Short mmCIF file of C-alpha atoms and ligand atoms in Angstrom, two decimals:
data_model
loop_
_atom_site.label_atom_id
_atom_site.label_comp_id
_atom_site.label_asym_id
_atom_site.label_seq_id
_atom_site.Cartn_x
_atom_site.Cartn_y
_atom_site.Cartn_z
CA MET A 1 -9.08 24.73 2.73
CA PRO A 2 -6.22 22.11 1.98
CA GLU A 3 -4.91 21.68 -1.67
CA PRO A 4 -6.71 18.71 -3.42
CA ILE A 5 -4.54 15.76 -3.46
CA LYS A 6 -4.05 14.00 -7.16
CA MET A 7 -3.34 10.51 -6.13
CA ILE A 8 -2.62 7.21 -7.85
CA ILE A 9 -2.12 4.08 -5.77
CA ASP A 10 0.05 1.17 -6.90
CA THR A 11 -1.26 -1.80 -5.33
CA ASP A 12 -1.75 -5.63 -5.03
CA PRO A 13 -4.64 -6.26 -2.97
CA GLY A 14 -4.35 -7.64 -0.33
CA VAL A 15 -6.39 -6.91 3.16
CA ASP A 16 -4.21 -3.90 4.08
CA ASP A 17 -4.32 -2.73 0.62
CA ALA A 18 -8.00 -2.57 0.38
CA ILE A 19 -8.20 -1.03 3.80
CA ALA A 20 -5.86 1.86 2.44
CA ILE A 21 -7.61 2.22 -0.74
CA LEU A 22 -10.91 2.86 1.05
CA MET A 23 -9.30 5.19 3.11
CA ALA A 24 -8.35 7.25 -0.11
CA LEU A 25 -11.83 6.88 -1.12
CA ALA A 26 -13.33 8.17 1.81
CA ALA A 27 -10.81 11.06 2.52
CA PRO A 28 -12.46 14.64 1.62
CA GLY A 29 -10.55 16.26 -1.21
CA VAL A 30 -8.37 13.44 -2.65
CA GLU A 31 -9.19 12.58 -6.49
CA ILE A 32 -7.99 9.33 -7.21
CA LEU A 33 -7.13 9.13 -10.90
CA GLY A 34 -6.58 5.58 -10.92
CA LEU A 35 -5.10 2.09 -9.37
CA THR A 36 -2.15 0.35 -10.95
CA SER A 37 -2.48 -3.30 -10.05
CA VAL A 38 0.71 -5.20 -9.53
CA GLY A 39 1.12 -9.05 -8.80
CA GLY A 40 2.61 -9.69 -5.04
CA ASN A 41 -0.12 -10.79 -2.40
CA VAL A 42 -1.84 -12.94 -4.74
CA PRO A 43 -1.30 -13.28 -8.67
CA LEU A 44 -1.86 -10.01 -11.29
CA ALA A 45 -5.03 -11.20 -12.22
CA ARG A 46 -6.38 -11.73 -8.61
CA THR A 47 -4.67 -8.35 -7.47
CA THR A 48 -6.23 -6.87 -10.68
CA ARG A 49 -9.74 -8.33 -9.96
CA ASN A 50 -9.63 -7.25 -6.11
CA SER A 51 -9.21 -3.57 -7.50
CA LEU A 52 -12.34 -3.66 -9.81
CA ALA A 53 -14.60 -5.67 -6.98
CA LEU A 54 -13.31 -2.92 -4.77
CA LEU A 55 -14.14 0.21 -6.25
CA GLN A 56 -17.59 -1.34 -7.60
CA ALA A 57 -18.36 -2.43 -4.23
CA ALA A 58 -17.70 1.11 -2.94
CA GLY A 59 -19.58 2.92 -5.80
CA ARG A 60 -16.97 4.39 -7.53
CA SER A 61 -16.58 2.37 -10.78
CA ASP A 62 -15.58 5.57 -12.65
CA ILE A 63 -11.70 5.08 -11.36
CA PRO A 64 -9.94 3.47 -13.74
CA VAL A 65 -8.01 -0.04 -12.96
CA VAL A 66 -4.79 -0.52 -15.03
CA LYS A 67 -2.91 -3.95 -14.85
CA GLY A 68 0.97 -4.10 -14.37
CA ALA A 69 3.29 -6.25 -13.46
CA SER A 70 2.87 -10.31 -13.23
CA ARG A 71 6.39 -10.60 -12.24
CA PRO A 72 8.87 -9.24 -10.65
CA LEU A 73 12.42 -7.74 -12.78
CA ARG A 74 14.09 -11.19 -11.96
CA GLY A 75 12.43 -14.05 -10.77
CA LYS A 76 9.05 -14.99 -9.72
CA PHE A 77 6.41 -13.68 -6.99
CA THR A 78 6.10 -15.85 -3.95
CA TYR A 79 2.66 -14.37 -3.11
CA SER A 80 0.87 -14.27 0.47
CA THR A 81 -1.85 -16.35 0.59
CA ARG A 82 -1.53 -17.48 4.12
CA PHE A 83 -1.82 -14.16 5.23
CA HIS A 84 -4.46 -12.57 3.00
CA GLY A 85 -6.50 -15.53 1.81
CA PRO A 86 -6.47 -17.12 -1.45
CA GLY A 87 -8.58 -14.47 -3.26
CA GLY A 88 -6.60 -11.92 -1.57
CA ILE A 89 -9.10 -10.04 0.51
CA SER A 90 -10.50 -11.69 3.51
CA SER A 91 -14.31 -10.81 2.83
CA ARG A 92 -16.01 -12.04 -0.68
CA LEU A 93 -16.68 -8.88 -2.67
CA PRO A 94 -19.23 -9.49 -5.31
CA GLU A 95 -17.61 -10.36 -8.60
CA PRO A 96 -16.85 -7.06 -10.81
CA THR A 97 -18.86 -6.33 -13.83
CA ILE A 98 -16.15 -3.31 -15.05
CA ARG A 99 -13.34 -4.13 -16.76
CA PRO A 100 -9.28 -2.72 -16.42
CA VAL A 101 -8.41 -0.16 -18.71
CA LYS A 102 -6.51 -1.26 -21.87
CA ARG A 103 -3.12 -0.08 -21.39
CA PRO A 104 0.05 -1.28 -19.52
CA ALA A 105 0.68 0.68 -15.98
CA VAL A 106 3.74 2.14 -16.97
CA GLN A 107 2.15 4.28 -19.98
CA PHE A 108 -1.05 5.15 -17.63
CA LEU A 109 1.74 6.26 -15.19
CA ASN A 110 3.58 8.31 -17.57
CA GLU A 111 0.78 9.95 -19.25
CA LYS A 112 -0.82 10.82 -16.11
CA LEU A 113 2.30 12.39 -14.98
CA THR A 114 3.44 14.24 -18.10
CA SER A 115 -0.34 15.31 -18.58
CA HIS A 116 -0.37 16.99 -15.24
CA LYS A 117 2.02 19.74 -13.80
CA PRO A 118 5.29 18.77 -12.17
CA GLY A 119 4.11 18.74 -8.35
CA GLU A 120 0.95 17.86 -9.16
CA LEU A 121 0.47 14.15 -8.53
CA VAL A 122 1.05 11.98 -5.30
CA LEU A 123 2.02 7.95 -6.10
CA VAL A 124 1.05 5.77 -3.44
CA ALA A 125 3.04 2.23 -3.81
CA LEU A 126 1.39 -0.43 -1.61
CA GLY A 127 3.01 -3.87 -3.29
CA PRO A 128 6.04 -4.73 -4.87
CA LEU A 129 7.94 -1.86 -6.66
CA THR A 130 8.02 -3.64 -10.28
CA ASN A 131 5.86 -1.19 -12.04
CA LEU A 132 7.50 2.14 -10.69
CA ALA A 133 10.52 0.96 -11.55
CA LYS A 134 9.78 -0.12 -14.86
CA LEU A 135 8.61 3.27 -15.26
CA VAL A 136 11.86 4.57 -14.42
CA GLN A 137 13.57 2.49 -16.92
CA GLU A 138 11.40 3.38 -19.75
CA TYR A 139 10.76 6.75 -19.01
CA PRO A 140 13.86 8.36 -16.65
CA CYS A 141 12.36 11.59 -16.60
CA SER A 142 8.55 11.03 -15.68
CA LEU A 143 8.37 9.57 -11.64
CA LYS A 144 10.81 12.86 -10.60
CA ARG A 145 7.47 14.89 -11.81
CA ALA A 146 5.48 13.60 -8.76
CA LYS A 147 4.67 15.78 -5.98
CA ASN A 148 5.24 12.95 -3.38
CA ILE A 149 6.03 9.38 -3.70
CA VAL A 150 5.00 7.21 -0.67
CA VAL A 151 5.99 3.56 -0.30
CA MET A 152 5.02 0.64 1.84
CA GLY A 153 8.07 -1.16 2.34
CA GLY A 154 11.40 -2.30 3.78
CA ALA A 155 12.69 -3.20 7.31
CA VAL A 156 14.91 -0.70 7.96
CA ASN A 157 16.58 -1.31 11.72
CA ALA A 158 13.63 -3.91 12.15
CA PRO A 159 13.14 -7.70 11.59
CA GLY A 160 11.47 -8.71 8.36
CA ASN A 161 8.00 -10.28 7.61
CA VAL A 162 8.57 -12.41 4.96
CA THR A 163 12.34 -13.57 6.08
CA PRO A 164 14.19 -12.28 9.52
CA LYS A 165 16.00 -9.69 7.71
CA SER A 166 13.19 -8.89 4.67
CA GLU A 167 9.50 -7.06 4.31
CA PHE A 168 7.31 -8.72 2.01
CA ASN A 169 7.31 -6.03 -0.85
CA ILE A 170 10.94 -5.35 -1.14
CA TYR A 171 11.49 -9.13 -1.07
CA SER A 172 8.64 -9.61 -3.76
CA ASP A 173 11.45 -7.52 -6.28
CA PRO A 174 14.57 -6.28 -4.35
CA VAL A 175 16.00 -5.34 -8.26
CA ALA A 176 12.78 -2.93 -8.73
CA ALA A 177 13.11 -1.68 -5.11
CA GLU A 178 17.21 -0.90 -6.00
CA VAL A 179 16.28 0.67 -9.54
CA LEU A 180 13.76 3.27 -7.63
CA PHE A 181 15.70 3.49 -4.51
CA SER A 182 19.05 4.18 -6.57
CA SER A 183 17.30 6.86 -9.07
CA GLY A 184 17.42 9.42 -6.67
CA VAL A 185 13.97 10.16 -7.07
CA PRO A 186 13.00 11.46 -3.05
CA LEU A 187 10.19 8.77 -1.68
CA THR A 188 9.32 8.25 1.73
CA LEU A 189 9.22 4.70 3.04
CA VAL A 190 7.03 3.57 5.22
CA ASP A 191 8.84 0.29 6.69
CA LEU A 192 7.72 -2.31 9.63
CA ALA A 193 9.39 -0.57 12.07
CA ALA A 194 6.65 2.51 11.55
CA CYS A 195 4.17 -0.28 10.68
CA ARG A 196 4.38 -2.09 14.12
CA GLN A 197 3.85 0.77 15.92
CA VAL A 198 -0.21 0.71 14.83
CA SER A 199 -2.35 -2.52 15.37
CA ILE A 200 -5.70 -3.59 16.72
CA ASP A 201 -5.98 -6.97 18.54
CA ARG A 202 -8.60 -9.56 17.94
CA ASP A 203 -11.16 -8.88 20.45
CA ARG A 204 -10.90 -4.93 19.72
CA ALA A 205 -11.45 -5.34 15.94
CA LEU A 206 -14.25 -7.78 16.76
CA GLY A 207 -16.03 -4.90 18.40
CA LEU A 208 -15.78 -2.22 16.16
CA ARG A 209 -18.72 -0.35 14.27
CA ALA A 210 -19.06 2.13 11.36
CA GLU A 211 -21.99 3.84 10.05
CA HIS A 212 -20.16 5.06 7.01
CA ARG A 213 -20.65 3.07 3.40
CA ILE A 214 -16.74 3.17 2.99
CA GLY A 215 -16.19 2.39 6.64
CA SER A 216 -18.60 -0.82 6.62
CA LEU A 217 -16.59 -2.04 3.66
CA ALA A 218 -13.63 -1.71 5.30
CA LEU A 219 -14.81 -3.03 9.00
CA ARG A 220 -16.14 -5.91 7.09
CA ILE A 221 -12.71 -6.82 5.06
CA LEU A 222 -11.11 -6.44 8.73
CA GLN A 223 -13.30 -8.44 10.54
CA SER A 224 -13.46 -11.25 8.57
CA TRP A 225 -9.32 -11.35 8.39
CA PHE A 226 -9.75 -11.92 12.07
CA ARG A 227 -12.52 -14.56 11.67
CA LYS A 228 -10.77 -16.63 8.95
CA HIS A 229 -8.72 -17.97 11.77
CA ARG A 230 -9.42 -18.27 15.26
CA ASP A 231 -5.35 -17.91 15.94
CA ARG A 232 -5.14 -14.73 14.59
CA GLU A 233 -4.52 -12.02 17.79
CA ARG A 234 -3.37 -8.99 15.60
CA PHE A 235 -3.50 -7.04 12.65
CA GLU A 236 -0.93 -4.79 11.97
CA PHE A 237 -2.10 -1.67 9.48
CA TYR A 238 0.74 -1.78 6.72
CA ASP A 239 -0.57 -0.21 3.60
CA PRO A 240 -3.07 2.01 6.10
CA LEU A 241 -0.11 3.59 7.85
CA ALA A 242 1.53 4.67 4.31
CA MET A 243 -2.04 5.88 3.28
CA MET A 244 -2.44 7.85 6.70
CA ILE A 245 1.48 9.48 6.32
CA THR A 246 0.27 10.57 2.70
CA LEU A 247 -2.80 12.41 4.20
CA LYS A 248 -1.70 13.73 6.88
CA PRO A 249 2.26 13.55 6.75
CA THR A 250 2.68 15.13 10.44
CA ILE A 251 1.82 12.32 12.28
CA THR A 252 5.04 10.92 12.43
CA THR A 253 8.61 12.37 13.04
CA VAL A 254 10.91 11.07 10.44
CA THR A 255 14.78 11.30 9.47
CA LYS A 256 16.60 11.50 5.82
CA ILE A 257 18.28 8.53 5.03
CA ASN A 258 20.30 6.82 1.90
CA LEU A 259 19.10 2.94 1.20
CA ASN A 260 20.57 0.08 0.05
CA VAL A 261 18.71 -3.03 -0.62
CA SER A 262 20.57 -6.71 -0.94
CA LEU A 263 20.47 -8.75 -3.99
CA GLU A 264 22.66 -11.56 -2.66
CA LYS A 265 20.90 -14.86 -2.97
CA ASN A 266 21.25 -15.81 0.54
CA SER A 267 19.39 -15.15 3.84
CA SER A 268 19.74 -10.86 3.35
CA TRP A 269 17.65 -11.41 -0.13
CA GLY A 270 15.51 -8.04 -0.43
CA GLN A 271 17.11 -6.79 3.07
CA THR A 272 17.25 -2.72 3.30
CA TYR A 273 20.06 -1.14 5.37
CA GLU A 274 21.22 2.08 5.73
CA SER A 275 24.50 3.19 3.80
CA GLY A 276 25.09 6.20 5.80
CA GLY A 277 24.45 9.90 5.28
CA ALA A 278 21.06 11.89 4.82
CA GLY A 279 19.72 10.69 1.63
CA GLU A 280 16.72 11.21 -0.25
CA ILE A 281 14.87 8.87 1.24
CA THR A 282 12.60 10.23 4.00
CA LEU A 283 11.58 7.69 6.85
CA PRO A 284 9.11 7.80 9.37
CA LEU A 285 10.26 6.97 12.73
CA HIS A 286 7.66 7.68 16.10
CA VAL A 287 3.99 7.26 14.68
CA ASP A 288 1.42 9.59 16.74
CA LYS A 289 -0.29 6.15 17.64
CA SER A 290 -4.00 7.78 18.60
CA ARG A 291 -3.73 10.42 15.86
CA PHE A 292 -3.63 7.71 13.47
CA PHE A 293 -6.84 6.11 14.83
CA ARG A 294 -8.77 9.50 15.43
CA LEU A 295 -8.12 10.25 11.79
CA LEU A 296 -9.29 6.30 10.80
CA GLU A 297 -12.06 6.84 13.08
CA SER A 298 -13.15 9.80 11.42
CA LEU A 299 -12.74 9.05 8.01
CA PHE A 300 -14.53 5.90 8.34
CA GLN A 301 -16.95 6.61 11.20
CA MET A 302 -15.73 3.98 13.26
CA GLU A 303 -16.59 3.33 16.66
CA GLY A 304 -14.30 1.41 19.38
CA LEU A 305 -10.69 2.16 17.59
CA PRO A 306 -7.87 2.60 20.32
CA VAL A 307 -7.85 6.60 19.94
CA ALA A 308 -6.61 7.03 23.67
O1 RIB B 401 4.87 -6.07 3.96
C1 RIB B 401 3.59 -5.57 4.03
C2 RIB B 401 3.10 -5.55 2.70
O2 RIB B 401 3.39 -6.74 2.03
C3 RIB B 401 1.84 -4.78 2.71
O3 RIB B 401 1.92 -3.73 1.58
C4 RIB B 401 1.21 -6.24 2.36
O4 RIB B 401 -0.03 -5.90 1.43
C5 RIB B 401 1.94 -6.86 1.50
O5 RIB B 401 1.91 -6.59 0.37
CA1 CA B 402 0.41 -4.42 -0.41
#
């Protein structure tokens, strides 16, 4: 029996964040200690509301949601409402009746990391890295107590998705990313080159079926993303791949790198690039696609995924 995973998810839901969170809720042996919200895809108030609404819709109002950063360490968030919709999640969820915990996210993260033994907690970061960077700055010894830190972000040797060179999460707060990557804390960076290996086209997505309560919610969110815009032909599983790698690290090959983030105020802003040598950052390379979709199929009891 594999060891249970105790997890905190730092997130900016976000359509793909929502699917990743539902994967963790559906995964056997995973205990989610909390969601820490951050601005990013949509403003903080909305990412916090979406986190609460998602947990309540999934019947997990017991899991705390803790508000984090409303702005990056420098500048402002640019948001991504064109992709995620004005509300941040394509499918309207009932207004939550639960409220966020009245503590700052950084304090919550520090308390959980220091009240658990070193090597016990897994952190999954699915949005801009502002909360984690503030944790490094305010509690320098806290983050290294994590068992594993998995970040969705970056475009290492790959084109960006918000500019030709930069990926959205890093572009949204490159100063925070630089604080985290230069802290020396080991982490896994699931970048766009990995995420683009797992996607689904419109016709196949609209033909999917799911029995499971959590799987049906994920399916509703995915299908409504396609239905909202007739020209949407493909959905890439950005945050879901980061979550799947957290649950099943062996679904990819990996390499170890040192990473820099460009803070130049030009077209390179937020670009992630290797600085040579084998460092503390684990970079997934080749994704076993059929295994990813078989695992997703089993988590959500979903039929019609490209498992072959
Ligand atoms: O670039 C993709 C990332 O940016 C995903 O985490 C998505 O949710 C957005 O936050
Ligand atoms: Ca996200």
